[in-house]
Coordinates of C-alpha atoms in Angstrom, one line a residue:
M68 CA -12.4 -26.0 -8.5
K69 CA -11.5 -22.3 -9.0
K70 CA -14.9 -21.3 -7.9
S71 CA -14.6 -23.4 -4.7
I72 CA -11.2 -21.9 -3.9
L73 CA -12.6 -18.4 -4.4
L74 CA -15.4 -19.0 -2.0
I75 CA -12.9 -20.4 0.6
A76 CA -10.7 -17.2 0.1
I77 CA -13.6 -14.9 0.7
A78 CA -14.6 -16.8 3.9
I79 CA -11.0 -16.5 5.2
L80 CA -11.1 -12.8 4.6
A81 CA -14.2 -12.3 6.4
F82 CA -13.1 -14.7 9.3
S83 CA -9.8 -12.8 9.7
C84 CA -11.4 -9.9 11.4
K85 CA -12.4 -12.2 14.2
T86 CA -9.4 -14.4 14.6
D87 CA -5.8 -14.2 15.3
K88 CA -2.8 -14.5 13.1
K89 CA -2.1 -18.2 13.9
A90 CA -5.6 -19.2 13.1
N91 CA -5.4 -17.6 9.7
Q92 CA -2.1 -19.4 9.0
D93 CA -3.7 -22.7 9.9
I94 CA -6.6 -22.2 7.5
A95 CA -4.2 -21.1 4.8
E96 CA -2.1 -24.3 5.3
N97 CA -5.3 -26.4 5.0
I98 CA -6.2 -24.7 1.7
E99 CA -2.7 -25.4 0.4
K100 CA -3.2 -29.1 1.3
E101 CA -6.5 -29.2 -0.6
E102 CA -6.2 -31.8 -3.4
I103 CA -7.0 -30.5 -6.9
K104 CA -9.3 -32.9 -8.6
T105 CA -7.9 -34.7 -11.7
P106 CA -9.6 -33.2 -14.7
F107 CA -11.1 -35.2 -17.6
V108 CA -9.1 -34.5 -20.7
W109 CA -10.4 -35.7 -24.1
E110 CA -7.0 -35.6 -25.6
A111 CA -6.0 -38.3 -23.1
A112 CA -9.3 -40.2 -23.0
N113 CA -9.5 -44.0 -22.4
V114 CA -12.4 -44.9 -24.8
Y115 CA -14.1 -48.3 -24.8
F116 CA -15.7 -49.0 -28.3
L117 CA -18.4 -51.7 -28.3
L118 CA -21.0 -53.0 -30.7
T119 CA -24.2 -52.4 -28.7
D120 CA -25.7 -55.6 -30.0
R121 CA -22.6 -57.8 -29.3
F122 CA -21.6 -56.7 -25.8
N123 CA -24.0 -57.9 -23.2
N124 CA -27.7 -59.1 -23.1
G125 CA -29.4 -57.4 -20.2
D126 CA -33.0 -58.0 -21.5
K127 CA -33.8 -61.2 -23.3
T128 CA -37.4 -60.0 -23.9
N129 CA -36.3 -57.6 -26.7
D130 CA -34.0 -60.0 -28.6
V131 CA -36.5 -60.3 -31.7
N132 CA -38.5 -57.3 -33.0
Y133 CA -39.9 -56.1 -36.3
N134 CA -40.3 -59.8 -37.5
R135 CA -36.6 -60.1 -37.9
T136 CA -36.6 -63.9 -38.0
K137 CA -34.9 -64.7 -41.2
E138 CA -31.9 -66.9 -41.2
T139 CA -28.7 -65.0 -41.6
A140 CA -25.0 -65.6 -42.6
V141 CA -22.7 -66.3 -39.6
L142 CA -22.7 -63.3 -37.2
R143 CA -24.9 -61.3 -39.4
G144 CA -28.1 -61.2 -37.4
F145 CA -29.0 -59.6 -34.0
E146 CA -27.3 -61.4 -31.2
G147 CA -29.1 -60.0 -28.2
G148 CA -26.8 -57.3 -26.8
D149 CA -28.6 -54.1 -25.6
L150 CA -28.5 -50.9 -23.6
Q151 CA -29.5 -52.6 -20.4
G152 CA -26.6 -55.0 -20.8
I153 CA -24.1 -52.1 -21.0
T154 CA -25.7 -50.4 -17.9
Q155 CA -25.3 -53.6 -15.9
K156 CA -21.5 -53.7 -16.7
I157 CA -21.2 -49.9 -15.9
E158 CA -22.9 -50.5 -12.4
E159 CA -20.8 -53.6 -11.8
G160 CA -17.7 -51.5 -12.1
Y161 CA -16.3 -53.4 -15.1
F162 CA -15.4 -50.2 -17.0
T163 CA -14.2 -48.5 -14.0
N164 CA -11.8 -51.4 -13.2
L165 CA -10.5 -51.0 -16.7
G166 CA -9.7 -47.4 -16.3
I167 CA -12.3 -46.4 -19.0
N168 CA -13.5 -42.9 -18.9
A169 CA -15.5 -42.9 -22.1
I170 CA -17.7 -45.4 -23.8
W171 CA -18.4 -45.3 -27.5
M172 CA -21.4 -47.4 -28.7
S173 CA -22.3 -48.3 -32.3
P174 CA -25.3 -46.5 -33.5
I175 CA -28.5 -47.3 -31.5
V176 CA -31.2 -45.6 -33.8
E177 CA -33.9 -47.7 -35.4
Q178 CA -32.6 -49.8 -38.2
I179 CA -34.2 -51.1 -41.4
H180 CA -36.6 -54.0 -40.5
E181 CA -35.7 -56.3 -43.3
A182 CA -32.5 -58.3 -44.0
T183 CA -30.6 -57.7 -47.1
D184 CA -27.7 -59.4 -48.8
E185 CA -24.6 -57.4 -49.6
G186 CA -23.0 -60.5 -51.3
T187 CA -22.1 -61.9 -47.9
G188 CA -25.4 -63.6 -47.1
N189 CA -28.5 -62.3 -45.3
T190 CA -27.6 -59.5 -42.9
Y191 CA -29.8 -57.3 -40.5
G192 CA -28.7 -53.9 -39.3
F193 CA -27.3 -55.2 -36.0
H194 CA -24.3 -52.9 -36.3
G195 CA -26.5 -49.8 -36.4
Y196 CA -25.3 -48.2 -39.6
W197 CA -28.5 -48.7 -41.6
T198 CA -30.8 -46.1 -40.3
K199 CA -34.5 -46.3 -40.9
D200 CA -35.6 -43.7 -38.2
W201 CA -33.1 -41.4 -36.5
T202 CA -35.7 -40.3 -33.9
N203 CA -36.3 -43.7 -32.4
I204 CA -34.1 -46.3 -30.6
D205 CA -34.1 -49.8 -32.3
A206 CA -36.3 -52.0 -30.2
N207 CA -33.7 -54.7 -30.3
L208 CA -31.4 -52.5 -28.3
G209 CA -33.9 -51.0 -25.9
A210 CA -36.0 -47.9 -25.3
K211 CA -35.3 -44.3 -24.5
A212 CA -35.7 -44.9 -20.8
D213 CA -32.7 -47.5 -21.1
L214 CA -30.5 -44.9 -22.7
K215 CA -31.3 -42.4 -20.0
N216 CA -30.5 -44.9 -17.4
L217 CA -27.2 -45.8 -19.1
V218 CA -26.0 -42.2 -19.4
D219 CA -27.0 -41.5 -15.8
A220 CA -25.1 -44.6 -14.6
A221 CA -22.1 -43.7 -16.7
H222 CA -21.9 -40.2 -15.4
K223 CA -22.2 -41.3 -11.8
K224 CA -19.0 -43.3 -12.4
G225 CA -17.3 -40.4 -14.2
I226 CA -17.6 -42.1 -17.6
R227 CA -18.5 -40.1 -20.6
V228 CA -20.9 -41.5 -23.4
L229 CA -20.3 -41.2 -27.1
L230 CA -23.0 -42.2 -29.6
D231 CA -22.3 -42.9 -33.2
A232 CA -23.7 -40.5 -35.8
V233 CA -24.5 -41.3 -39.4
I234 CA -25.5 -38.3 -41.6
N235 CA -24.6 -39.3 -45.1
H236 CA -26.8 -42.3 -45.9
T237 CA -30.0 -44.3 -44.9
G238 CA -30.2 -48.0 -44.7
P239 CA -30.3 -50.2 -47.8
V240 CA -33.6 -50.4 -49.7
T241 CA -35.8 -53.5 -49.1
E242 CA -39.5 -54.3 -49.5
Q243 CA -40.2 -53.3 -46.0
D244 CA -37.7 -50.3 -46.1
P245 CA -38.5 -48.3 -49.3
V246 CA -36.2 -45.7 -50.8
W247 CA -36.6 -42.2 -49.5
P248 CA -37.7 -39.5 -52.0
S249 CA -35.4 -38.4 -54.8
D250 CA -35.1 -34.9 -53.2
W251 CA -33.7 -36.5 -50.1
V252 CA -31.3 -39.2 -51.5
R253 CA -29.4 -40.2 -54.6
T254 CA -29.1 -43.9 -55.6
E255 CA -26.3 -43.5 -58.1
P256 CA -23.6 -43.1 -59.0
Q257 CA -21.5 -45.4 -56.8
C258 CA -18.3 -43.8 -55.4
S259 CA -15.1 -44.6 -57.2
Y260 CA -12.9 -42.9 -54.6
D261 CA -10.4 -41.5 -57.1
N262 CA -10.9 -37.9 -56.2
Y263 CA -12.9 -35.5 -54.0
E264 CA -16.1 -35.5 -56.0
N265 CA -16.1 -39.2 -56.6
T266 CA -15.9 -39.7 -52.9
V267 CA -18.5 -37.3 -51.7
T268 CA -21.4 -36.9 -54.3
C269 CA -22.1 -40.6 -54.7
T270 CA -23.2 -43.8 -52.9
L271 CA -20.7 -45.6 -50.7
V272 CA -21.8 -48.9 -51.9
K273 CA -24.5 -50.3 -54.1
N274 CA -28.1 -50.1 -52.5
L275 CA -27.0 -47.6 -49.8
P276 CA -28.9 -44.4 -50.7
D277 CA -26.8 -41.3 -50.2
I278 CA -28.3 -38.3 -48.4
K279 CA -28.0 -35.1 -50.5
T280 CA -26.0 -33.3 -47.8
E281 CA -24.9 -30.6 -50.3
S282 CA -28.6 -29.5 -50.9
N283 CA -30.0 -26.3 -49.4
E284 CA -33.4 -27.0 -51.1
A285 CA -36.4 -27.4 -48.6
V286 CA -37.9 -30.8 -48.5
E287 CA -41.0 -32.3 -47.0
L288 CA -40.7 -35.3 -44.6
P289 CA -40.4 -38.6 -46.3
P290 CA -43.9 -40.2 -46.7
Q291 CA -42.7 -43.4 -44.9
L292 CA -41.7 -41.5 -41.9
V293 CA -45.0 -39.5 -41.7
E294 CA -46.9 -42.8 -42.0
K295 CA -44.8 -44.5 -39.3
W296 CA -45.0 -41.6 -36.9
K297 CA -48.8 -41.4 -37.2
A298 CA -49.0 -45.1 -36.6
E299 CA -46.9 -44.6 -33.5
G300 CA -49.0 -41.7 -32.3
R301 CA -46.2 -39.1 -32.4
Y302 CA -46.4 -37.3 -35.6
D303 CA -47.8 -34.0 -34.2
E304 CA -45.0 -34.0 -31.6
E305 CA -42.3 -34.5 -34.2
V306 CA -43.5 -32.0 -36.5
A307 CA -43.8 -29.4 -33.8
E308 CA -40.3 -30.0 -32.7
L309 CA -39.0 -29.6 -36.2
D310 CA -41.0 -26.4 -36.7
A311 CA -39.4 -25.0 -33.5
F312 CA -36.0 -26.1 -34.6
F313 CA -36.1 -24.5 -38.0
K314 CA -37.6 -21.3 -36.6
A315 CA -35.0 -21.0 -34.0
T316 CA -32.0 -21.7 -36.2
G317 CA -33.1 -20.2 -39.5
Y318 CA -31.7 -23.2 -41.3
P319 CA -33.5 -24.2 -44.6
R320 CA -35.5 -27.4 -44.3
A321 CA -32.8 -29.2 -46.2
P322 CA -32.1 -33.0 -45.6
R323 CA -29.0 -32.6 -43.5
F324 CA -30.6 -30.1 -41.1
Y325 CA -33.5 -32.6 -40.3
I326 CA -30.9 -35.2 -39.5
M327 CA -28.7 -32.8 -37.4
K328 CA -32.0 -31.9 -35.4
W329 CA -32.7 -35.5 -34.8
L330 CA -29.1 -36.3 -33.7
S331 CA -29.0 -33.2 -31.5
D332 CA -32.0 -34.4 -29.5
Y333 CA -29.9 -37.2 -28.0
I334 CA -27.8 -34.4 -26.5
T335 CA -30.6 -32.2 -25.1
D336 CA -32.7 -35.3 -24.0
F337 CA -30.1 -37.4 -22.5
G338 CA -27.0 -35.5 -22.0
I339 CA -24.5 -37.5 -24.1
D340 CA -21.0 -36.1 -24.1
G341 CA -20.0 -36.6 -27.8
Y342 CA -20.4 -38.2 -31.2
R343 CA -18.2 -40.4 -33.2
V344 CA -19.1 -39.4 -36.7
D345 CA -19.3 -42.1 -39.4
T346 CA -18.0 -41.8 -43.0
V347 CA -16.9 -38.2 -42.6
K348 CA -14.9 -37.8 -45.9
H349 CA -18.2 -38.8 -47.8
T350 CA -19.9 -35.6 -46.8
E351 CA -19.0 -32.0 -47.7
A352 CA -16.5 -30.6 -45.2
F353 CA -18.8 -27.6 -44.5
V354 CA -21.4 -29.9 -43.2
W355 CA -19.3 -30.8 -40.2
Q356 CA -18.7 -27.3 -39.2
E357 CA -22.6 -26.8 -39.2
F358 CA -23.0 -30.2 -37.3
K359 CA -20.5 -28.8 -34.6
T360 CA -22.6 -25.6 -34.2
V361 CA -25.9 -27.6 -33.8
C362 CA -24.3 -30.0 -31.3
D363 CA -22.6 -27.2 -29.3
N364 CA -25.9 -25.3 -28.9
A365 CA -27.6 -28.5 -27.9
F366 CA -25.0 -29.3 -25.3
A367 CA -25.2 -25.7 -23.9
E368 CA -29.0 -26.1 -23.7
F369 CA -28.7 -29.4 -21.9
K370 CA -26.2 -27.8 -19.3
Q371 CA -28.5 -24.9 -18.8
Q372 CA -31.6 -27.0 -18.3
N373 CA -29.9 -29.6 -16.2
P374 CA -27.2 -27.7 -14.0
N375 CA -27.1 -30.6 -11.4
K376 CA -25.9 -33.1 -14.2
V377 CA -23.1 -30.9 -15.6
L378 CA -19.9 -32.8 -15.2
D379 CA -17.4 -30.1 -16.1
D380 CA -16.7 -27.3 -18.5
N381 CA -15.6 -29.4 -21.4
T382 CA -17.4 -28.7 -24.7
F383 CA -19.3 -31.3 -26.8
Y384 CA -16.8 -33.8 -28.3
L385 CA -16.7 -34.8 -32.0
V386 CA -14.3 -37.4 -33.2
G387 CA -14.5 -38.3 -37.0
E388 CA -13.9 -41.4 -38.9
V389 CA -12.0 -40.1 -42.0
Y390 CA -11.1 -43.5 -43.4
N391 CA -7.4 -44.0 -43.8
Y392 CA -6.5 -40.7 -42.1
G393 CA -3.2 -40.9 -40.3
I394 CA -1.6 -38.6 -37.8
S395 CA 1.4 -38.0 -40.2
A396 CA -1.0 -35.9 -42.4
G397 CA -1.5 -33.3 -39.6
K398 CA -4.7 -31.4 -40.2
A399 CA -5.1 -32.0 -44.0
F400 CA -6.5 -35.2 -45.5
D401 CA -5.4 -35.6 -49.1
F402 CA -8.0 -36.8 -51.6
G403 CA -5.5 -36.6 -54.5
D404 CA -7.0 -33.6 -56.2
K405 CA -7.8 -31.6 -52.9
K406 CA -6.7 -31.4 -49.4
V407 CA -9.4 -31.0 -46.6
N408 CA -8.9 -29.7 -43.1
Y409 CA -11.5 -31.5 -41.0
F410 CA -10.3 -30.2 -37.6
D411 CA -10.7 -26.4 -37.6
D412 CA -14.2 -25.4 -36.5
A413 CA -15.3 -29.0 -36.8
F414 CA -13.7 -32.0 -35.2
N415 CA -11.9 -32.2 -31.9
S416 CA -10.2 -35.4 -33.0
L417 CA -9.9 -37.9 -35.8
I418 CA -9.5 -41.6 -35.7
N419 CA -5.9 -42.5 -36.4
F420 CA -5.7 -45.4 -39.0
E421 CA -1.9 -45.1 -38.9
F422 CA -1.3 -46.2 -35.3
K423 CA -1.4 -49.9 -35.9
W424 CA 1.3 -49.6 -38.7
N425 CA 3.4 -47.4 -36.5
A426 CA 3.1 -50.0 -33.7
A427 CA 4.2 -52.8 -36.0
Q428 CA 7.2 -51.0 -37.6
Q429 CA 8.5 -48.6 -34.8
T430 CA 10.1 -49.0 -31.4
Y431 CA 8.1 -47.6 -28.4
E432 CA 10.4 -44.5 -28.4
E433 CA 10.2 -44.0 -32.1
Q434 CA 6.3 -44.0 -31.9
F435 CA 6.0 -42.1 -28.8
K436 CA 8.5 -39.3 -29.9
K437 CA 6.7 -38.9 -33.2
Y438 CA 3.3 -38.6 -31.7
D439 CA 4.5 -36.3 -29.0
S440 CA 6.0 -33.9 -31.6
L441 CA 2.9 -33.9 -33.9
L442 CA 0.3 -33.5 -31.1
H443 CA 2.2 -30.6 -29.6
T444 CA 2.8 -28.8 -32.9
N445 CA 0.7 -29.4 -36.0
L446 CA -2.2 -30.9 -34.0
K447 CA -2.0 -28.6 -30.9
D448 CA -5.3 -28.3 -29.2
Y449 CA -6.6 -31.2 -31.2
G450 CA -6.2 -34.9 -30.9
V451 CA -6.2 -38.3 -32.5
L452 CA -8.0 -41.5 -31.4
N453 CA -5.5 -44.4 -31.6
Y454 CA -6.7 -47.9 -32.1
L455 CA -5.1 -51.4 -32.7
T456 CA -8.5 -53.4 -33.3
S457 CA -11.7 -52.2 -34.7
H458 CA -15.0 -53.4 -36.1
D459 CA -14.2 -52.8 -39.8
D460 CA -10.5 -53.0 -40.0
G461 CA -9.6 -56.5 -41.4
Q462 CA -5.9 -56.1 -40.6
P463 CA -5.7 -55.4 -36.9
F464 CA -2.5 -55.2 -35.1
D465 CA -2.9 -58.6 -33.5
K466 CA -5.4 -60.6 -35.4
N467 CA -4.4 -63.9 -33.9
R468 CA -4.2 -62.6 -30.4
E469 CA -0.5 -63.4 -30.0
K470 CA 0.5 -59.9 -28.8
T471 CA -2.2 -59.2 -26.3
Y472 CA 0.0 -57.8 -23.6
E473 CA 2.0 -55.6 -26.0
T474 CA -1.4 -54.4 -27.5
A475 CA -2.3 -53.0 -24.1
T476 CA 1.1 -51.5 -23.3
R477 CA 1.5 -49.9 -26.7
L478 CA -2.0 -48.5 -26.9
L479 CA -2.6 -47.3 -23.3
L480 CA 0.9 -45.7 -22.8
S481 CA 1.0 -43.8 -26.2
P482 CA 0.3 -40.1 -26.6
G483 CA -3.2 -39.4 -27.9
A484 CA -6.5 -40.8 -26.9
A485 CA -6.9 -44.6 -26.8
Q486 CA -9.7 -46.8 -28.3
V487 CA -10.0 -50.1 -26.6
Y488 CA -12.1 -52.5 -28.9
Y489 CA -14.4 -54.7 -26.8
G490 CA -12.6 -57.9 -26.1
D491 CA -9.1 -56.6 -26.5
E492 CA -8.7 -57.0 -22.8
S493 CA -10.0 -60.6 -22.9
A494 CA -8.4 -61.9 -26.2
R495 CA -11.8 -62.3 -27.9
D496 CA -11.4 -64.3 -30.9
L497 CA -11.1 -62.3 -34.3
T498 CA -11.0 -65.4 -36.5
I499 CA -14.5 -66.9 -36.4
E500 CA -15.0 -69.9 -38.6
G501 CA -17.7 -69.6 -41.2
T502 CA -17.8 -65.8 -41.2
V503 CA -17.3 -63.6 -44.2
G504 CA -15.6 -60.1 -44.2
D505 CA -15.7 -57.9 -41.0
A506 CA -18.3 -60.2 -39.3
T507 CA -15.3 -62.1 -37.9
L508 CA -14.3 -59.0 -35.9
R509 CA -17.9 -58.7 -34.4
S510 CA -18.4 -61.9 -32.3
F511 CA -20.4 -61.6 -29.0
M512 CA -18.2 -60.5 -26.1
N513 CA -16.4 -63.6 -24.6
W514 CA -17.6 -63.3 -21.0
N515 CA -17.6 -67.1 -20.6
E516 CA -13.8 -67.1 -21.4
I517 CA -12.8 -64.0 -19.4
A518 CA -12.0 -66.1 -16.2
Y519 CA -9.2 -67.8 -18.1
Q520 CA -7.7 -64.5 -19.1
Q521 CA -7.3 -62.9 -15.6
D522 CA -3.6 -62.1 -15.9
L523 CA -4.2 -60.3 -19.3
L524 CA -7.3 -58.5 -17.8
I525 CA -5.3 -57.3 -14.8
H526 CA -2.6 -56.0 -17.2
W527 CA -5.2 -54.0 -19.1
Q528 CA -6.8 -52.8 -15.8
K529 CA -3.5 -51.5 -14.3
L530 CA -2.5 -49.6 -17.3
G531 CA -6.0 -48.4 -17.9
Q532 CA -6.4 -47.0 -14.4
F533 CA -3.0 -45.4 -14.4
R534 CA -3.8 -43.7 -17.7
R535 CA -7.2 -42.4 -16.4
N536 CA -5.6 -41.2 -13.2
H537 CA -2.9 -39.3 -15.1
P538 CA -3.8 -37.1 -18.0
S539 CA -0.1 -36.6 -18.7
V540 CA 0.0 -40.3 -20.1
G541 CA -2.1 -39.3 -23.1
A542 CA -1.9 -35.5 -23.2
G543 CA 1.4 -34.7 -21.7
K544 CA 4.9 -33.9 -23.0
H545 CA 7.1 -37.0 -23.6
S546 CA 10.7 -37.1 -22.6
M547 CA 13.0 -40.2 -22.8
L548 CA 15.0 -40.6 -19.5
S549 CA 16.9 -43.8 -20.3
N550 CA 17.2 -46.1 -23.4
T551 CA 18.4 -49.2 -21.4
P552 CA 16.2 -49.8 -19.5
Y553 CA 13.7 -47.8 -21.4
L554 CA 12.3 -45.1 -19.2
F555 CA 10.4 -41.9 -20.0
S556 CA 8.4 -39.2 -18.3
R557 CA 5.2 -37.5 -19.2
S558 CA 4.2 -34.0 -17.9
Y559 CA 0.9 -32.2 -18.1
A560 CA -0.2 -28.8 -16.8
K561 CA -3.3 -26.8 -17.2
D562 CA -4.5 -24.0 -14.9
D563 CA -3.7 -25.1 -11.4
F564 CA -3.4 -28.8 -12.3
K565 CA -0.1 -30.4 -12.8
D566 CA 0.7 -34.1 -13.3
E567 CA 4.0 -35.8 -13.8
V568 CA 4.8 -39.5 -14.2
V569 CA 7.6 -41.9 -15.0
I570 CA 7.1 -45.0 -16.9
G571 CA 9.3 -48.0 -17.8
I572 CA 8.7 -50.7 -20.4
D573 CA 10.5 -53.9 -21.0
I574 CA 12.3 -53.5 -17.6
P575 CA 14.5 -56.6 -16.9
K576 CA 13.3 -58.4 -13.7
G577 CA 15.4 -57.7 -10.7
K578 CA 16.8 -54.9 -8.5
H579 CA 17.2 -51.4 -10.2
T580 CA 18.4 -48.0 -9.1
I581 CA 16.7 -45.4 -11.2
D582 CA 17.4 -41.8 -11.6
V583 CA 14.1 -39.8 -11.3
S584 CA 15.6 -36.5 -10.3
S585 CA 14.3 -34.7 -13.4
V586 CA 10.7 -35.4 -12.2
F587 CA 10.6 -36.1 -8.5
K588 CA 12.2 -34.3 -5.6
D589 CA 14.2 -35.9 -2.8
G590 CA 12.1 -37.1 0.0
A591 CA 9.0 -37.6 -2.3
Q592 CA 6.9 -40.8 -1.8
I593 CA 6.6 -42.6 -5.0
K594 CA 4.3 -45.4 -5.8
D595 CA 4.8 -48.0 -8.6
F596 CA 1.1 -48.4 -9.5
Y597 CA 1.9 -51.6 -11.3
S598 CA 3.3 -53.5 -8.4
G599 CA 1.9 -51.4 -5.6
E600 CA 5.3 -50.8 -4.0
I601 CA 5.9 -47.5 -2.2
L602 CA 9.3 -46.0 -2.5
E603 CA 11.2 -42.8 -1.4
V604 CA 13.4 -40.6 -3.6
T605 CA 16.9 -40.5 -2.2
N606 CA 19.7 -38.5 -3.9
G607 CA 17.4 -38.3 -7.0
N608 CA 17.2 -42.0 -7.2
I609 CA 14.7 -44.8 -6.3
T610 CA 15.6 -48.4 -5.8
I611 CA 13.1 -51.1 -6.7
E612 CA 13.0 -54.9 -7.2
T613 CA 10.8 -55.6 -10.1
E614 CA 8.8 -58.7 -10.7
S615 CA 7.2 -57.4 -13.9
N616 CA 8.6 -55.6 -16.9
I617 CA 6.5 -52.4 -16.4
L618 CA 7.0 -49.5 -14.1
L619 CA 4.3 -46.9 -13.5
L620 CA 5.7 -44.4 -11.1
E621 CA 3.5 -41.7 -9.5
N622 CA 4.1 -39.2 -6.7
I623 CA 1.8 -39.9 -3.7
K624 CA 3.4 -37.0 -1.7

């Protein structure tokens, strides 16, 4: 925007030599009327999190691969969702209608081929967290061409794409998926989680080999990868790329840097916009600073090589899963014997496990005021990703789907970034009969039921679109205007962009005269985005007859 304004200004200067004063004034007035484009702000993002295998089946021909034909426990096998299915919904406008401006997919890399029993029955790696080969997309989910199409389709709609990064472990060991060499992984001890050491230098659970991320010792490629790549005819290409990476960076050929290289390829090859990073606290903190550097360099390379695909000047986005991190902790996560800052020089944001508890225990104003205070002081220039439902949290805010409207209102109107879990907007069942553990949270998207949830879906869509259109909702300063009825403003400013809104929650139905003088000027044309009604500010007030209990007021000039 700044560049375009500068070019216009230069044109005006040149033109002024040949035109009269009135013409110049007309041009200047047109420039002043030029609308400044709403920027994408990660701190206010509206993120949709989906399990790639459980969202939408766009290609039934890839449903079974690698001889994955064993019977599994309920919801512990592959269900057919894939990258093509996600792309279909992007192109149909499903995410756009929801106001989503970023999609986070569970890991898409090739998973172990065999099923394994964790004590919950036979399970395949449908969830994506059991890596066999970081360099390849799992055939059940699609191919690299499918990922390219997905990213391109999302970017055309102004939607960013987050992949899910796993660095600290491979998949479980099976007959078809042998353990990696001992200079790559440890298979014991199992983590006890009672201090920093016993959380980091250990295996998360039994039979989940832990990558030796602390090691700087050079290692050779695992023989099973060498054999696999040769069989697939790409061994020489992969080795040449690794040689070039280690030569360019000067990093030792240590396990973590191989994986960082493989993950960064999804940035340079496809232009993804960020990573959600798994099991952050189970890896040394310095590793994430190194990962940020690798990702930043890869993103800069992509932008340089693909100038026509650059969306904006945002840097690569990293959001971390530090299990049980809460916004009240500020920047420091406490292991008991040690506090670790995962923000500085590493993550832009962390997932906020505290949000659901605050939502259950605090009023809207108590929660909003608290988050506003922390995000603009201790966490200034960083962010949190709030959620109320997730794939591995067995205590969601609304497990029985009894507070579906409040879930939307609380999540989408709170300060911070918002993570919508697939099916939140359609009341997808979280209590599936016959499931064990987190499988109950991971049913297939309930497309066949969504027609019966239209009122709920519309509520999510209105709030989501308003949030997307106004960065002030998630990233702006919060100020309560009235306790009864409950009204507040949010204001955000950066460079030449300014955004202010007024929001009301739990507004009684009927006629209301509302003082908006602290935000909107007399004569301003105001729209209630929720109802669509157009109002004019008179003597600092607007008068509106409400049919819903939500007000979303924006200045349409």
